[in-house]
GROMACS .gro file of C-alpha atoms in nm:
model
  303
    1UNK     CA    1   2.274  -1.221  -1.088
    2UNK     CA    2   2.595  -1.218  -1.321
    3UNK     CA    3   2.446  -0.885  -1.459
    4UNK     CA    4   2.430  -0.737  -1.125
    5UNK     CA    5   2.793  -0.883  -1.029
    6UNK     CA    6   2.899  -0.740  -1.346
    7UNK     CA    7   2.798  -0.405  -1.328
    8UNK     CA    8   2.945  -0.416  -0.967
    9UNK     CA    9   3.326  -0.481  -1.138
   10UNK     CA   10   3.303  -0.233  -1.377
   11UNK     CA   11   3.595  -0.024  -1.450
   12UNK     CA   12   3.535   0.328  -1.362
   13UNK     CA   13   3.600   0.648  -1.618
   14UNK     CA   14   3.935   0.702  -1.487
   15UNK     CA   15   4.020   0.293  -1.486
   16UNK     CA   16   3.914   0.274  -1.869
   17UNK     CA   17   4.120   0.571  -1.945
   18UNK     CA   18   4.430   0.460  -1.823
   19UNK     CA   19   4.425   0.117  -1.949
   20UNK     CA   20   4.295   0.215  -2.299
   21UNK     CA   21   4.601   0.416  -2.309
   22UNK     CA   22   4.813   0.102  -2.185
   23UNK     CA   23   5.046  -0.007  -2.495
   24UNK     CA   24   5.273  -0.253  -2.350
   25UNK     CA   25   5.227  -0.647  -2.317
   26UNK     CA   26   4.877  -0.780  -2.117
   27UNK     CA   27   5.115  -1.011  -1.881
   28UNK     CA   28   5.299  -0.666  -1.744
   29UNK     CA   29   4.940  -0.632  -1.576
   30UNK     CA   30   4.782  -0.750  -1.240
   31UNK     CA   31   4.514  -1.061  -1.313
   32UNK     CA   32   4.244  -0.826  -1.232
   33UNK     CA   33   4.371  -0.550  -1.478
   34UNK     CA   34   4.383  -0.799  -1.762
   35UNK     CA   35   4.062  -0.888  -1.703
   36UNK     CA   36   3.902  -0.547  -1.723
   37UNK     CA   37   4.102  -0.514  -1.985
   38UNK     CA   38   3.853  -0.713  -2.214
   39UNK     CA   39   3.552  -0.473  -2.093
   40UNK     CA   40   3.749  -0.117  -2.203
   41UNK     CA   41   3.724  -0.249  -2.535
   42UNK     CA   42   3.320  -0.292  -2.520
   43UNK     CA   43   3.234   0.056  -2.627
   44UNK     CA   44   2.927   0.184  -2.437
   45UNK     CA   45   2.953  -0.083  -2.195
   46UNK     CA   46   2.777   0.088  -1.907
   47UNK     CA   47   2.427   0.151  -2.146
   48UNK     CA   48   2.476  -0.170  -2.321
   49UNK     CA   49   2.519  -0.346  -1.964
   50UNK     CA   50   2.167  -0.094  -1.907
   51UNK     CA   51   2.037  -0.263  -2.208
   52UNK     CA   52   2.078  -0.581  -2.068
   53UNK     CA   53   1.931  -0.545  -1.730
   54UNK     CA   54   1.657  -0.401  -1.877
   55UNK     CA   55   1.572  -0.707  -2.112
   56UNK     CA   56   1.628  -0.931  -1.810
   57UNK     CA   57   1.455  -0.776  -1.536
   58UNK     CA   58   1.175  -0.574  -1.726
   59UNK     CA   59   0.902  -0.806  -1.727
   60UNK     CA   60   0.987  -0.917  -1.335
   61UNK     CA   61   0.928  -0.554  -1.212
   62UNK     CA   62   0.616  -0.492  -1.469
   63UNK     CA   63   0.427  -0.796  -1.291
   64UNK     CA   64   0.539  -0.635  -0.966
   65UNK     CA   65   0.422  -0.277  -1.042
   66UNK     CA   66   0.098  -0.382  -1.161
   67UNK     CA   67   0.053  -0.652  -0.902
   68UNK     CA   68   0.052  -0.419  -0.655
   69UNK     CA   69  -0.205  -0.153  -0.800
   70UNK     CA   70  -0.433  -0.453  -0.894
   71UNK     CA   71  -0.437  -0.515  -0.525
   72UNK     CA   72  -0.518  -0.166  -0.402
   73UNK     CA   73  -0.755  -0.139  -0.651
   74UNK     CA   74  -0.901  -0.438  -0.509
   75UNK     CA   75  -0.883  -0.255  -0.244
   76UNK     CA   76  -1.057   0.046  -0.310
   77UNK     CA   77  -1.353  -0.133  -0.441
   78UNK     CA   78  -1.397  -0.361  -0.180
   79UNK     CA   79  -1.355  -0.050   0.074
   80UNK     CA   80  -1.667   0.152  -0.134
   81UNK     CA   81  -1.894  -0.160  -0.163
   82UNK     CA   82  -1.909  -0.374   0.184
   83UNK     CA   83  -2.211  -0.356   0.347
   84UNK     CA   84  -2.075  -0.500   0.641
   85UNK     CA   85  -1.830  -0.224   0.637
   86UNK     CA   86  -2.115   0.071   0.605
   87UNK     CA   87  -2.336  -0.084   0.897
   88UNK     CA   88  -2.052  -0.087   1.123
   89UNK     CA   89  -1.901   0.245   1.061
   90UNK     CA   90  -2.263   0.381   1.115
   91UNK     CA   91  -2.307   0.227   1.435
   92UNK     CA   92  -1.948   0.386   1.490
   93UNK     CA   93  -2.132   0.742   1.432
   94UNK     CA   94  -2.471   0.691   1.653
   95UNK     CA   95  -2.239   0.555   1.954
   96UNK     CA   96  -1.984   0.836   1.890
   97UNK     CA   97  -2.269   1.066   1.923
   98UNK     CA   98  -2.414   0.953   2.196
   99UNK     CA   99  -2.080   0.934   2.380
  100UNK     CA  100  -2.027   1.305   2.286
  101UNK     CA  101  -2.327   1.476   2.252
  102UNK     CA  102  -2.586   1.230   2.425
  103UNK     CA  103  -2.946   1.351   2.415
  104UNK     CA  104  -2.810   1.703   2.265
  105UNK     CA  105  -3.031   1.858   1.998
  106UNK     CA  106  -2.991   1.696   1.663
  107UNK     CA  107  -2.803   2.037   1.578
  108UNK     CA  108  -2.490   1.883   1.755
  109UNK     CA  109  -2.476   1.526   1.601
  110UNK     CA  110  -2.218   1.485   1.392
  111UNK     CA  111  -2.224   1.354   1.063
  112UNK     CA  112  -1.924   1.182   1.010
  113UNK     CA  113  -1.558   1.105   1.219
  114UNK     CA  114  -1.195   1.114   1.182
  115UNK     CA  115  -1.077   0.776   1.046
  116UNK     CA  116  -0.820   0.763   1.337
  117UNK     CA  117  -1.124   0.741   1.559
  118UNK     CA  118  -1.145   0.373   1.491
  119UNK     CA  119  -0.855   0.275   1.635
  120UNK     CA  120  -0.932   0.447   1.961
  121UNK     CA  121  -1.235   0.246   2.033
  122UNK     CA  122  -1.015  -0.017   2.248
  123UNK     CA  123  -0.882   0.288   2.478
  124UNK     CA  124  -1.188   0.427   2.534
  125UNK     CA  125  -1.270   0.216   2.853
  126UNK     CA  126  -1.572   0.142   3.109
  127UNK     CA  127  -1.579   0.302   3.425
  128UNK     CA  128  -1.701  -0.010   3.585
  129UNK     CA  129  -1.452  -0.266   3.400
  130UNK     CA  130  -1.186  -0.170   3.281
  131UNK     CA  131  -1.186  -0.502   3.068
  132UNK     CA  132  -1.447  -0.329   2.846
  133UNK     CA  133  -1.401  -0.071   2.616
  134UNK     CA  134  -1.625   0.069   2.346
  135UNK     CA  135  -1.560  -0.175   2.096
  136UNK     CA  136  -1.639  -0.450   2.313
  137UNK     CA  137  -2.045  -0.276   2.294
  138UNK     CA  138  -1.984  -0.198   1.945
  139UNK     CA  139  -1.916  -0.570   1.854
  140UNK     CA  140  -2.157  -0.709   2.058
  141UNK     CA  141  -2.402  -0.547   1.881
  142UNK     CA  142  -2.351  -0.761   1.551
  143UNK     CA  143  -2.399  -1.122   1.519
  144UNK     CA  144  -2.216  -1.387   1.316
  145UNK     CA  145  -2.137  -1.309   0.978
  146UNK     CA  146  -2.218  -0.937   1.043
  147UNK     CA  147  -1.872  -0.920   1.240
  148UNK     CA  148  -1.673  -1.100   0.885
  149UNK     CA  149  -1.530  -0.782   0.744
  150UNK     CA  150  -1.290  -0.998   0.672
  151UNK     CA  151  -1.475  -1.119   0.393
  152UNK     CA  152  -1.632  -0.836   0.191
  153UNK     CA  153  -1.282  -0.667   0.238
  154UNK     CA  154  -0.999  -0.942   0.146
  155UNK     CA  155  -0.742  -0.737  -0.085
  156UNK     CA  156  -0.770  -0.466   0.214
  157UNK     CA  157  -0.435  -0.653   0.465
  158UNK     CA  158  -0.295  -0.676   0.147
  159UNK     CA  159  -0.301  -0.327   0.023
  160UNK     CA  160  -0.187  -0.195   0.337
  161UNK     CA  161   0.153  -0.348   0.287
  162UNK     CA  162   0.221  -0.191  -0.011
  163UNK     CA  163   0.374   0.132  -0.037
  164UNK     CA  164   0.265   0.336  -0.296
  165UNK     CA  165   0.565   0.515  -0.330
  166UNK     CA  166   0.775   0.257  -0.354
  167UNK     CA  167   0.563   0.151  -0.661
  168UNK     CA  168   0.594   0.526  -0.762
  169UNK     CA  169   0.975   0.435  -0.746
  170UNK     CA  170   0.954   0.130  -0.949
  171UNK     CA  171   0.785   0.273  -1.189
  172UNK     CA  172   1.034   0.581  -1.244
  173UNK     CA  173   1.279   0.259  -1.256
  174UNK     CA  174   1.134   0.166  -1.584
  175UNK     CA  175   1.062   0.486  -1.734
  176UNK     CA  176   1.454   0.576  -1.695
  177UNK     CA  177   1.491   0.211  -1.865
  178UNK     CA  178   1.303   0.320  -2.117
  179UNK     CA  179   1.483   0.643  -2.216
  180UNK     CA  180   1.834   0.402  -2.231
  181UNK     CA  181   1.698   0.155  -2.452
  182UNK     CA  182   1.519   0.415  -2.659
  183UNK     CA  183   1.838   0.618  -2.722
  184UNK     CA  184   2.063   0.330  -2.764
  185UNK     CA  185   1.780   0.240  -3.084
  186UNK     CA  186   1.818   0.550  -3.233
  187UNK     CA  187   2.117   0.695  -3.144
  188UNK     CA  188   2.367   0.445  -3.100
  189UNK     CA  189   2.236   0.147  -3.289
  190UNK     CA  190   2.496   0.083  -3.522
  191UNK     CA  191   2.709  -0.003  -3.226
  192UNK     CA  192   2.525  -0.307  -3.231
  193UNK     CA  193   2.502  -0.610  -3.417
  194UNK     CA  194   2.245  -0.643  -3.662
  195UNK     CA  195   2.074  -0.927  -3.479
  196UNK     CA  196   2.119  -0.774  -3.146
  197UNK     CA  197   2.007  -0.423  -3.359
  198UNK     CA  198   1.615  -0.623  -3.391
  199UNK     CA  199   1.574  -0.734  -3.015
  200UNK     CA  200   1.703  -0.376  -2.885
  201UNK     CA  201   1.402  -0.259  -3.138
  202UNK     CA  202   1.204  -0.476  -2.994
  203UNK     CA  203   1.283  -0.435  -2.624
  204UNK     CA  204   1.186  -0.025  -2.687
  205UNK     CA  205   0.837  -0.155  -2.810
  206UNK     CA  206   0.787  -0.396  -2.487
  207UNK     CA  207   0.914  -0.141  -2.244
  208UNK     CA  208   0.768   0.121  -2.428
  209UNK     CA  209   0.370  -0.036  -2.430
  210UNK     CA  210   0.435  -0.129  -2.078
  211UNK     CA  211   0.560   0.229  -1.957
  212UNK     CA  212   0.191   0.343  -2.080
  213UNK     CA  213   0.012   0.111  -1.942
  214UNK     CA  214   0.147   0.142  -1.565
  215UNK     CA  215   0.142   0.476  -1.625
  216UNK     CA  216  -0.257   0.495  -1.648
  217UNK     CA  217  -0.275   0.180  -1.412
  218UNK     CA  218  -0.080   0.418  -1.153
  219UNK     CA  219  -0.320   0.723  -1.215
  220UNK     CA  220  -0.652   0.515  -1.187
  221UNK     CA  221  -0.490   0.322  -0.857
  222UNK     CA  222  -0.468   0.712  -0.730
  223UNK     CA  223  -0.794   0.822  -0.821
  224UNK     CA  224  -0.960   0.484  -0.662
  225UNK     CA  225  -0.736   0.577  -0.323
  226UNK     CA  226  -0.866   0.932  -0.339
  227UNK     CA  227  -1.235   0.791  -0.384
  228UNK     CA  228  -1.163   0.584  -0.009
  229UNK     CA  229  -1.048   0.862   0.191
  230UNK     CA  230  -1.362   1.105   0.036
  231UNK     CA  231  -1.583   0.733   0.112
  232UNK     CA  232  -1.458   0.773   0.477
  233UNK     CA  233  -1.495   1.136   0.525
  234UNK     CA  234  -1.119   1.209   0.450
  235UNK     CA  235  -0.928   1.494   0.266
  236UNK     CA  236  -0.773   1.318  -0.014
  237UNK     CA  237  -0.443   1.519   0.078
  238UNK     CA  238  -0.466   1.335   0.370
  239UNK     CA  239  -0.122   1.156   0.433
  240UNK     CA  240  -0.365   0.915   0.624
  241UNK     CA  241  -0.350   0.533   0.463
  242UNK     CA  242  -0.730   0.405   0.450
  243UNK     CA  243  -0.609   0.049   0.415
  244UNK     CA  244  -0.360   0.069   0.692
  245UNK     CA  245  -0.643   0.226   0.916
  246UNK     CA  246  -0.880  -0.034   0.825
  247UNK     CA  247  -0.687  -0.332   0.847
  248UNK     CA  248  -0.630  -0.219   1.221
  249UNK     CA  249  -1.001  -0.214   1.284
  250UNK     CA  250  -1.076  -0.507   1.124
  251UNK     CA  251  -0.832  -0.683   1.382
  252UNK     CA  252  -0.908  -0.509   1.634
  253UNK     CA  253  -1.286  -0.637   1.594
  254UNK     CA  254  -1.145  -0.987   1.514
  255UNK     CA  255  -0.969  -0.937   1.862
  256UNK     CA  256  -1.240  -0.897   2.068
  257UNK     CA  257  -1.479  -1.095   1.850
  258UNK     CA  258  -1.247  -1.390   1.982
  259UNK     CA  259  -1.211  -1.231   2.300
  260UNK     CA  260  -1.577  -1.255   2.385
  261UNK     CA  261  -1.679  -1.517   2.240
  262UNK     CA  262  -1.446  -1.723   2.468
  263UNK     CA  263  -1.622  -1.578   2.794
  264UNK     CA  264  -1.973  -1.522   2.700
  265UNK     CA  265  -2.091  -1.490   3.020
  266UNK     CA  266  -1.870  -1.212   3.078
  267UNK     CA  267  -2.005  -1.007   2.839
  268UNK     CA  268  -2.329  -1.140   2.818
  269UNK     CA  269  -2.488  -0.787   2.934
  270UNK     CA  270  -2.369  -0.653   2.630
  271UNK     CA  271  -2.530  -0.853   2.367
  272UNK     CA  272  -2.851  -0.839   2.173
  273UNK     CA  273  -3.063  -1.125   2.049
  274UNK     CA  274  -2.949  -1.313   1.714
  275UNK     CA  275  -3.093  -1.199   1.411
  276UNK     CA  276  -3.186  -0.805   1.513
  277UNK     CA  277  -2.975  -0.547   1.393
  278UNK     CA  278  -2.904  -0.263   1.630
  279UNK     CA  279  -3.096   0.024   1.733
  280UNK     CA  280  -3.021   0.332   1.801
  281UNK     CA  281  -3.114   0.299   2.189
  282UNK     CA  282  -2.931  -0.012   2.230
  283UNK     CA  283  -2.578   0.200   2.117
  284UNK     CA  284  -2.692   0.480   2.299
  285UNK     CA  285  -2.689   0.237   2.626
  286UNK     CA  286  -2.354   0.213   2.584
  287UNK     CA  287  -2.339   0.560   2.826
  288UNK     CA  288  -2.516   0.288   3.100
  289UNK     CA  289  -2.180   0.182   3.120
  290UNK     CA  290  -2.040   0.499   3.208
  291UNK     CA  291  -1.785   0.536   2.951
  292UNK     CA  292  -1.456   0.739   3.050
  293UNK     CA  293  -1.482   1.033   2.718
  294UNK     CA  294  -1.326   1.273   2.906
  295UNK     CA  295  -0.981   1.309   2.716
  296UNK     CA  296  -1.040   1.072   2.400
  297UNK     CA  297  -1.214   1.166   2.122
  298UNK     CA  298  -1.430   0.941   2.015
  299UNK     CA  299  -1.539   0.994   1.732
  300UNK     CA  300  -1.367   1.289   1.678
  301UNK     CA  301  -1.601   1.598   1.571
  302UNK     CA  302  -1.537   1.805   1.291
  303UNK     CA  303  -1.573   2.170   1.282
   0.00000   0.00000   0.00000
């Protein structure tokens, strides 16, 4: 906190020139100039003050950086590997085919749907309730623990508050810190003490390692992103975030999970018996209900 203060107080280029050049007494000067007056002499003071904040704040924003790619790592892997996760999405794709194409030749089913499709399945609505929407079917279908994506997919709320840019950011943070204290080493290390000359060498090694490591850290937290958005049928170009997207479903089926469970006889018409996993004519009788398609597409089909 003094650091930051400091740097804050700092006498600009045109402040240190004029009272470097100041030859009279210290008292003909305001308080404040006499106390800058103490910093012109610091040569370097603005790297050295660089220095400084680096050696204070480096390993603070390392466990940050890599904090954050652990968790959409985490992420990634927990995305490619739920079960729960795969079941679901393909019920998704029979009752988005059904709702689109219905008995259609095989020709027209679709293989796979936008991932913006998911959150639609609350809008798209019954024609005889407008209390039920297509999610309402699609959770009834499951039972218990089938409906706890929740709990194959954990890191996934997580990773959808993190910004991967901003972690791009933090990370250019360092690598600029790294450049300072690297040329302050080489080039300007006999402005320094020689004790202070062994922890600036040091620092460059710390930073340095660390630099490297985030660096790869960063490129395989890309690469696992890019494997998600190919997992879900996405271009990886896509500005779409998978974890943002999925964190929405998975509430949304928490939502209704709750929602129904409180007034089971509501929806009782909807459910199947415990311990049977869907078939495809039980999604299919979700057009029974009439569903409003006209307008949403749900799933959407690709070209």
């Amino acid at each position: 906190e003094d650091l930051e203060k400091l740097a804050i107080v700092l006498p600009t280029p045109e402040e240190t020139d004029t009272l470097a050049s100041f030859q009279g007494p210290p008292q003909l000067l305001r308080d404040v100039e006499q106390q800058l007056l103490s910093l012109v002499a610091v040569k370097r003071i603005t790297h050295r003050l660089a220095v400084l904040r680096t050696a204070v704040h480096h390993s603070h924003a390392v466990d940050e950086i890599a904090s954050g790619l652990a968790v959409m790592q985490a992420a990634s892997q927990q995305i490619c590997s739920s079960g729960r996760l795969r079941h679901m999405l393909m019920a998704v794709l029979v009752l988005g085919n059904h709702v689109n194409h219905s008995a259609a030749a095989d020709s027209l089913q679709i293989r796979g749907f936008a991932l913006e499709s998911l959150n639609r399945l609350v809008e798209l609505k019954s024609s005889t309730s407008s209390e039920i929407t297509a999610m309402h079917y699609l959770v009834a279908q499951f039972n218990g623990d089938e409906l706890d994506l929740q709990a194959e997919l954990e890191a996934v709320a997580e990773a959808s508050r993190i910004s991967m840019e901003e972690i791009g950011a933090s990370l250019e943070t360092v690598m600029k810190s790294l450049k300072i204290v690297e040329a302050e080493s080489t080039q300007f290390k006999a402005h320094y003490a020689e004790s202070a000359q062994d922890a600036l060498s040091q620092l460059v090694r710390v930073v340095r390692s660390d630099s490297v490591r985030l660096q790869k850290q960063m490129e395989q937290a890309r690469a696992d992103t890019d494997k998600v958005r190919r997992f879900l049928g996405e271009d990886v170009s896509s500005k779409l975030d998978p974890f943002k997207m999925l964190t929405a479903f998975v509430e949304d089926v928490g939502r209704i999970r709750s929602q129904m469970a409180s007034n089971p006889k509501k929806f009782a018409k909807l459910t199947r018996p415990a311990g049977r996993a869907p078939t495809n004519s039980e999604l299919a009788a979700w057009l029974c209900l009439r569903v409003y398609a006209k307008g949403l597409d749900v799933p959407i089909p690709r070209p």
